[in-house]
Amino acid sequence: MTLALAVHPDVQAALDAGRAVVALESTIITHGMPFPQNVDVARAVEATVRAAGAVPATIAILNGQLHIGLTDAQLMDLAQATDVAKVSRADFAAVLARGGYGATTVAATMIAAHLAGIHVFATGGIGGVHRGAEDSFDISADLQELAQTPVTVVCAGAKAILDLPKTFEVLETLGVPVFALGQDTLPAFWSRDGGLPAPLRADTPADVAKAAQTQRALGLQAGHLVCNPIPEDAEIPRAVILPMVDQALAEADDRAITGKAVTPFLLQRIYELTDGASLDANIALIKHNAHVAAQIALAMSQTPAQADP
Ligand code: PSU
Ligand code: MN
């Protein structure tokens, strides 16, 4: 059997013509932000991609069908839906097979983008090695996906809900190229400087496109992770956000929250603890990432790779 993808006509037209397309995830909509801000943000991010000259493809499972690009009505429907599964590599097929709604994480969005022939994907933050992973073994499937699926993921770094040094050690072990954009240190989501040296630095979207295409020419199947610092005017100082992250982590521990529920719980609590201020920063950085991802996709479309795997 082959899987029938529901590809939005605008996305299909762009792919057929070799024009720039940027994949967008949907877990951020259903498990990362409250309604109606989530749909506003999803629309604004799509508009940013279009304004930069690329076509957005928000990826989600609706009624058991894998959608590559959503209509506005579908986006609205997903943003309000309850009982949406958070889908990663392990449960992707099972959710499609049983039907219903699914929101794709970074890992699942990479799988879907690659299936559809999309090379670039913009998100906010990736999953990683959770603090206390030495006991819980909680390491996001996003990291393993970056090691095996050739999609360039643009994020703002990783949130302090994670163990950042361990997250980047694992990425190195897995052979994932990690770039900081325009600086020598890794950004850490709400702050531009996470205090860790960046493994690689790229100064322009074209540099990233060239590195990704060279990696494919080498025959390596890994993705690329591009860490794009949050715009200066939207930055939240670490001293402000860290105590709230610590509180959210302590609460998760008290309530014995585990597995897939951990990340959504922490994101929701930080939103509440900052009185919604974390959301403004999220919106600014996601739009910025969408803009950069569109520029990378444009650069790739101008010098297409020789062979498409
Ligand atoms: N980190 C963020 N924001 C997010 C997520 C992670 O700062 O929205 C979401 C993404 O969809 C990511 C997923 O792929 O959570 C990771 O979940 P887990 O840690 O359960 O693998
Ligand atoms: Mn996990």
Short mmCIF file of C-alpha atoms and ligand atoms in Angstrom, two decimals:
data_model
loop_
_atom_site.label_atom_id
_atom_site.label_comp_id
_atom_site.label_asym_id
_atom_site.label_seq_id
_atom_site.Cartn_x
_atom_site.Cartn_y
_atom_site.Cartn_z
CA MET A 1 0.00 0.00 0.00
CA THR A 2 1.16 3.56 -0.58
CA LEU A 3 0.18 6.39 1.70
CA ALA A 4 -2.06 9.01 0.10
CA LEU A 5 -0.89 12.46 1.19
CA ALA A 6 -3.40 15.30 1.18
CA VAL A 7 -1.19 17.98 -0.34
CA HIS A 8 -2.58 21.53 -0.46
CA PRO A 9 -2.79 22.73 -4.10
CA ASP A 10 -0.46 25.70 -3.45
CA VAL A 11 2.14 23.39 -1.94
CA GLN A 12 1.80 20.88 -4.78
CA ALA A 13 2.20 23.62 -7.39
CA ALA A 14 5.33 24.94 -5.68
CA LEU A 15 6.85 21.47 -5.35
CA ASP A 16 6.11 20.65 -8.99
CA ALA A 17 7.80 23.88 -10.10
CA GLY A 18 10.79 23.43 -7.76
CA ARG A 19 9.87 26.58 -5.83
CA ALA A 20 10.60 27.17 -2.14
CA VAL A 21 8.35 25.45 0.42
CA VAL A 22 8.66 25.62 4.22
CA ALA A 23 7.12 22.92 6.43
CA LEU A 24 5.56 23.99 9.76
CA GLU A 25 4.69 21.75 12.71
CA SER A 26 1.31 21.50 14.42
CA THR A 27 2.12 20.37 17.98
CA ILE A 28 2.97 23.97 18.69
CA ILE A 29 -0.66 24.82 17.74
CA THR A 30 -2.43 22.12 19.73
CA HIS A 31 -0.07 21.45 22.64
CA GLY A 32 2.03 24.61 22.83
CA MET A 33 -0.35 27.56 22.96
CA PRO A 34 -3.94 28.25 24.00
CA PHE A 35 -6.81 29.03 21.59
CA PRO A 36 -7.27 31.58 20.00
CA GLN A 37 -3.65 32.77 20.16
CA ASN A 38 -2.55 29.47 18.60
CA VAL A 39 -4.50 30.04 15.38
CA ASP A 40 -3.41 33.69 15.22
CA VAL A 41 0.21 32.61 15.51
CA ALA A 42 -0.18 29.80 12.98
CA ARG A 43 -1.65 32.27 10.50
CA ALA A 44 1.02 34.88 11.18
CA VAL A 45 3.78 32.32 10.69
CA GLU A 46 2.28 31.19 7.39
CA ALA A 47 2.02 34.85 6.31
CA THR A 48 5.69 35.39 7.18
CA VAL A 49 6.70 32.48 4.96
CA ARG A 50 4.60 33.85 2.09
CA ALA A 51 5.94 37.39 2.52
CA ALA A 52 9.46 36.01 2.16
CA GLY A 53 8.52 34.39 -1.15
CA ALA A 54 8.00 30.74 -0.12
CA VAL A 55 4.92 28.56 0.34
CA PRO A 56 4.01 27.39 3.87
CA ALA A 57 3.01 23.76 4.47
CA THR A 58 1.58 23.22 7.94
CA ILE A 59 1.58 19.49 8.61
CA ALA A 60 -1.08 17.66 10.63
CA ILE A 61 -3.29 14.57 10.69
CA LEU A 62 -7.00 15.31 10.16
CA ASN A 63 -9.49 12.45 10.19
CA GLY A 64 -6.73 9.92 9.75
CA GLN A 65 -5.24 11.69 6.71
CA LEU A 66 -1.79 13.20 6.56
CA HIS A 67 -2.08 16.81 5.38
CA ILE A 68 0.83 18.70 3.86
CA GLY A 69 -0.45 22.27 3.97
CA LEU A 70 -3.78 23.24 5.53
CA THR A 71 -6.56 25.52 4.36
CA ASP A 72 -7.53 28.30 6.75
CA ALA A 73 -10.67 26.36 7.72
CA GLN A 74 -8.58 23.26 8.50
CA LEU A 75 -6.15 25.34 10.57
CA MET A 76 -9.07 26.77 12.55
CA ASP A 77 -10.55 23.30 13.01
CA LEU A 78 -7.26 21.88 14.32
CA ALA A 79 -6.64 24.84 16.64
CA GLN A 80 -9.98 24.24 18.39
CA ALA A 81 -10.03 20.46 18.32
CA THR A 82 -9.82 18.58 21.58
CA ASP A 83 -8.48 15.06 21.78
CA VAL A 84 -5.64 15.65 19.34
CA ALA A 85 -2.85 13.08 19.61
CA LYS A 86 0.70 14.39 19.90
CA VAL A 87 2.41 12.39 17.18
CA SER A 88 6.06 11.46 16.98
CA ARG A 89 7.87 8.70 15.04
CA ALA A 90 6.72 5.88 17.34
CA ASP A 91 2.98 6.49 16.99
CA PHE A 92 2.76 8.12 13.56
CA ALA A 93 1.49 5.05 11.71
CA ALA A 94 -0.83 3.96 14.53
CA VAL A 95 -2.58 7.36 14.64
CA LEU A 96 -3.00 7.40 10.85
CA ALA A 97 -4.34 3.86 10.92
CA ARG A 98 -6.93 4.42 13.64
CA GLY A 99 -8.11 7.81 12.31
CA GLY A 100 -8.82 11.02 14.19
CA TYR A 101 -6.63 14.06 14.72
CA GLY A 102 -2.92 14.23 15.25
CA ALA A 103 -0.51 17.10 15.71
CA THR A 104 3.00 16.49 14.48
CA THR A 105 6.06 17.13 16.65
CA VAL A 106 9.40 18.12 15.17
CA ALA A 107 10.21 14.43 14.58
CA ALA A 108 6.92 13.62 12.84
CA THR A 109 6.94 16.86 10.84
CA MET A 110 10.42 16.00 9.53
CA ILE A 111 9.20 12.56 8.44
CA ALA A 112 6.17 14.06 6.67
CA ALA A 113 8.17 16.87 5.06
CA HIS A 114 10.70 14.41 3.69
CA LEU A 115 7.91 12.18 2.35
CA ALA A 116 6.46 15.18 0.53
CA GLY A 117 9.82 16.36 -0.85
CA ILE A 118 10.14 19.43 1.41
CA HIS A 119 13.68 20.18 2.60
CA VAL A 120 13.21 23.02 5.10
CA PHE A 121 11.12 23.27 8.26
CA ALA A 122 10.62 26.11 10.75
CA THR A 123 9.67 25.63 14.39
CA GLY A 124 10.10 27.34 17.77
CA GLY A 125 12.09 24.99 19.96
CA ILE A 126 13.07 21.36 19.51
CA GLY A 127 12.71 18.58 22.03
CA GLY A 128 15.91 17.29 23.63
CA VAL A 129 17.46 15.65 26.66
CA HIS A 130 15.29 16.44 29.67
CA ARG A 131 16.83 17.52 32.93
CA GLY A 132 17.17 14.40 35.09
CA ALA A 133 17.39 12.18 32.00
CA GLU A 134 20.06 10.15 33.78
CA ASP A 135 17.17 8.72 35.84
CA SER A 136 14.14 9.15 33.57
CA PHE A 137 15.84 8.34 30.23
CA ASP A 138 13.55 11.06 28.77
CA ILE A 139 15.23 12.06 25.53
CA SER A 140 13.03 13.46 22.77
CA ALA A 141 12.70 11.44 19.56
CA ASP A 142 13.40 14.76 17.79
CA LEU A 143 17.13 14.18 18.28
CA GLN A 144 17.17 10.73 16.69
CA GLU A 145 15.05 12.07 13.83
CA LEU A 146 17.54 14.83 13.13
CA ALA A 147 20.13 12.06 12.79
CA GLN A 148 18.27 10.17 10.11
CA THR A 149 15.96 12.43 8.11
CA PRO A 150 17.46 14.95 5.68
CA VAL A 151 15.46 18.06 6.53
CA THR A 152 16.91 21.40 7.64
CA VAL A 153 15.18 22.48 10.85
CA VAL A 154 15.26 26.14 11.89
CA CYS A 155 14.64 26.71 15.61
CA ALA A 156 15.60 29.28 18.26
CA GLY A 157 17.69 26.76 20.17
CA ALA A 158 16.38 24.62 22.98
CA LYS A 159 14.42 25.74 26.04
CA ALA A 160 15.90 25.72 29.51
CA ILE A 161 13.33 23.06 30.42
CA LEU A 162 15.96 20.77 28.85
CA ASP A 163 19.51 19.92 29.81
CA LEU A 164 21.18 22.01 27.10
CA PRO A 165 24.74 20.64 27.30
CA LYS A 166 23.47 17.03 27.16
CA THR A 167 21.11 17.87 24.30
CA PHE A 168 23.94 19.19 22.16
CA GLU A 169 26.28 16.35 23.17
CA VAL A 170 23.69 13.86 21.93
CA LEU A 171 23.29 15.75 18.67
CA GLU A 172 27.04 15.60 18.16
CA THR A 173 27.11 11.86 18.90
CA LEU A 174 24.29 11.33 16.41
CA GLY A 175 26.16 13.22 13.71
CA VAL A 176 23.77 16.15 13.41
CA PRO A 177 25.32 19.40 12.15
CA VAL A 178 24.25 22.21 14.50
CA PHE A 179 24.68 25.80 13.32
CA ALA A 180 24.24 29.04 15.19
CA LEU A 181 23.16 31.75 12.80
CA GLY A 182 25.33 34.86 12.86
CA GLN A 183 27.02 34.21 16.20
CA ASP A 184 29.54 31.90 17.87
CA THR A 185 27.34 30.75 20.77
CA LEU A 186 24.17 28.70 20.74
CA PRO A 187 21.00 30.67 21.38
CA ALA A 188 18.71 29.28 24.09
CA PHE A 189 15.17 30.04 22.94
CA TRP A 190 14.16 33.07 25.06
CA SER A 191 17.73 34.34 25.25
CA ARG A 192 20.16 35.03 22.43
CA ASP A 193 23.10 33.57 24.28
CA GLY A 194 22.76 30.17 25.92
CA GLY A 195 26.34 30.19 27.17
CA LEU A 196 27.46 27.22 25.06
CA PRO A 197 29.79 27.45 22.08
CA ALA A 198 28.09 26.68 18.76
CA PRO A 199 29.50 23.60 17.01
CA LEU A 200 29.19 25.42 13.67
CA ARG A 201 28.44 28.96 12.62
CA ALA A 202 26.62 30.12 9.48
CA ASP A 203 26.27 33.77 8.57
CA THR A 204 23.70 33.63 5.80
CA PRO A 205 20.77 31.42 4.76
CA ALA A 206 22.73 30.65 1.59
CA ASP A 207 25.58 29.21 3.70
CA VAL A 208 23.10 26.84 5.37
CA ALA A 209 21.58 25.82 2.03
CA LYS A 210 25.02 25.03 0.63
CA ALA A 211 26.02 22.99 3.68
CA ALA A 212 22.78 20.97 3.53
CA GLN A 213 23.18 20.30 -0.17
CA THR A 214 26.81 19.30 0.32
CA GLN A 215 25.78 16.90 3.06
CA ARG A 216 23.34 15.23 0.69
CA ALA A 217 26.02 15.01 -1.97
CA LEU A 218 28.18 13.23 0.61
CA GLY A 219 25.40 10.67 0.96
CA LEU A 220 24.71 11.45 4.62
CA GLN A 221 21.07 11.10 5.63
CA ALA A 222 21.13 13.41 8.66
CA GLY A 223 19.18 16.63 8.90
CA HIS A 224 20.58 20.01 9.88
CA LEU A 225 19.72 22.05 12.93
CA VAL A 226 19.91 25.81 12.55
CA CYS A 227 19.67 27.77 15.79
CA ASN A 228 18.49 31.28 15.05
CA PRO A 229 18.69 33.77 17.95
CA ILE A 230 15.46 35.43 19.08
CA PRO A 231 15.19 39.09 17.92
CA GLU A 232 16.82 41.43 20.47
CA ASP A 233 13.65 43.37 21.27
CA ALA A 234 11.77 40.17 22.13
CA GLU A 235 14.41 38.56 24.33
CA ILE A 236 13.50 37.58 27.94
CA PRO A 237 16.45 37.79 30.34
CA ARG A 238 17.55 34.43 31.74
CA ALA A 239 17.25 35.77 35.29
CA VAL A 240 13.52 36.34 34.68
CA ILE A 241 12.65 33.07 32.99
CA LEU A 242 14.87 30.57 34.83
CA PRO A 243 13.07 30.69 38.21
CA MET A 244 9.79 30.01 36.41
CA VAL A 245 11.30 27.12 34.49
CA ASP A 246 12.56 25.70 37.79
CA GLN A 247 9.12 26.05 39.35
CA ALA A 248 7.42 24.36 36.39
CA LEU A 249 9.96 21.51 36.55
CA ALA A 250 9.38 21.07 40.30
CA GLU A 251 5.62 20.93 39.77
CA ALA A 252 5.97 18.35 37.01
CA ASP A 253 8.03 16.28 39.40
CA ASP A 254 5.51 16.65 42.27
CA ARG A 255 2.66 15.60 40.02
CA ALA A 256 4.64 12.69 38.56
CA ILE A 257 4.09 13.92 35.00
CA THR A 258 5.99 11.63 32.62
CA GLY A 259 6.45 10.72 28.97
CA LYS A 260 4.76 12.72 26.22
CA ALA A 261 2.91 14.86 28.76
CA VAL A 262 6.09 16.44 30.15
CA THR A 263 6.83 19.01 27.42
CA PRO A 264 3.22 20.27 27.00
CA PHE A 265 2.84 20.53 30.80
CA LEU A 266 6.01 22.60 31.14
CA LEU A 267 5.11 24.89 28.22
CA GLN A 268 1.64 25.51 29.65
CA ARG A 269 2.94 26.24 33.17
CA ILE A 270 5.59 28.65 31.91
CA TYR A 271 2.91 30.45 29.92
CA GLU A 272 0.80 30.79 33.08
CA LEU A 273 3.72 31.72 35.34
CA THR A 274 4.85 34.50 32.99
CA ASP A 275 1.25 35.81 32.70
CA GLY A 276 1.41 35.10 29.01
CA ALA A 277 4.64 37.04 28.44
CA SER A 278 6.43 33.90 27.24
CA LEU A 279 3.92 33.78 24.39
CA ASP A 280 4.97 37.17 22.97
CA ALA A 281 8.56 35.98 22.84
CA ASN A 282 7.45 32.68 21.26
CA ILE A 283 5.55 34.50 18.56
CA ALA A 284 8.46 36.80 17.74
CA LEU A 285 10.97 33.98 17.48
CA ILE A 286 8.76 31.64 15.48
CA LYS A 287 8.08 34.35 12.90
CA HIS A 288 11.79 35.09 12.74
CA ASN A 289 12.53 31.39 12.22
CA ALA A 290 9.88 31.16 9.50
CA HIS A 291 11.49 34.10 7.69
CA VAL A 292 14.95 32.54 7.84
CA ALA A 293 13.63 29.12 6.81
CA ALA A 294 11.98 30.71 3.77
CA GLN A 295 15.29 32.31 2.82
CA ILE A 296 17.08 28.96 3.15
CA ALA A 297 14.40 27.27 1.02
CA LEU A 298 14.74 30.02 -1.60
CA ALA A 299 18.51 29.57 -1.68
CA MET A 300 18.07 25.80 -2.11
CA SER A 301 15.54 26.26 -4.90
CA GLN A 302 18.01 28.48 -6.76
CA THR A 303 20.69 25.75 -6.73
CA PRO A 304 18.75 22.51 -6.62
CA ALA A 305 20.57 19.43 -5.38
CA GLN A 306 21.53 17.03 -8.15
CA ALA A 307 19.81 13.97 -6.82
CA ASP A 308 16.66 13.85 -4.76
CA PRO A 309 16.73 10.85 -2.41
N1 PSU B 1 9.86 22.57 22.73
C1 PSU B 1 9.43 23.85 22.65
N2 PSU B 1 8.23 24.08 22.09
C2 PSU B 1 7.46 23.07 21.57
C3 PSU B 1 7.94 21.75 21.63
C4 PSU B 1 9.15 21.54 22.21
O1 PSU B 1 10.12 24.74 23.12
O2 PSU B 1 6.36 23.33 21.07
C5 PSU B 1 7.12 20.63 21.02
C6 PSU B 1 7.64 20.31 19.60
O3 PSU B 1 6.56 19.85 18.82
C7 PSU B 1 8.62 19.18 19.85
C8 PSU B 1 7.89 18.42 20.96
O4 PSU B 1 8.89 18.37 18.73
O5 PSU B 1 7.33 19.44 21.78
C9 PSU B 1 8.83 17.54 21.75
O6 PSU B 1 8.10 16.75 22.61
P1 PSU B 1 8.84 15.58 23.45
O7 PSU B 1 9.76 16.31 24.39
O8 PSU B 1 7.72 14.84 24.12
O9 PSU B 1 9.56 14.75 22.44
MN MN B 2 9.94 12.80 26.14
#
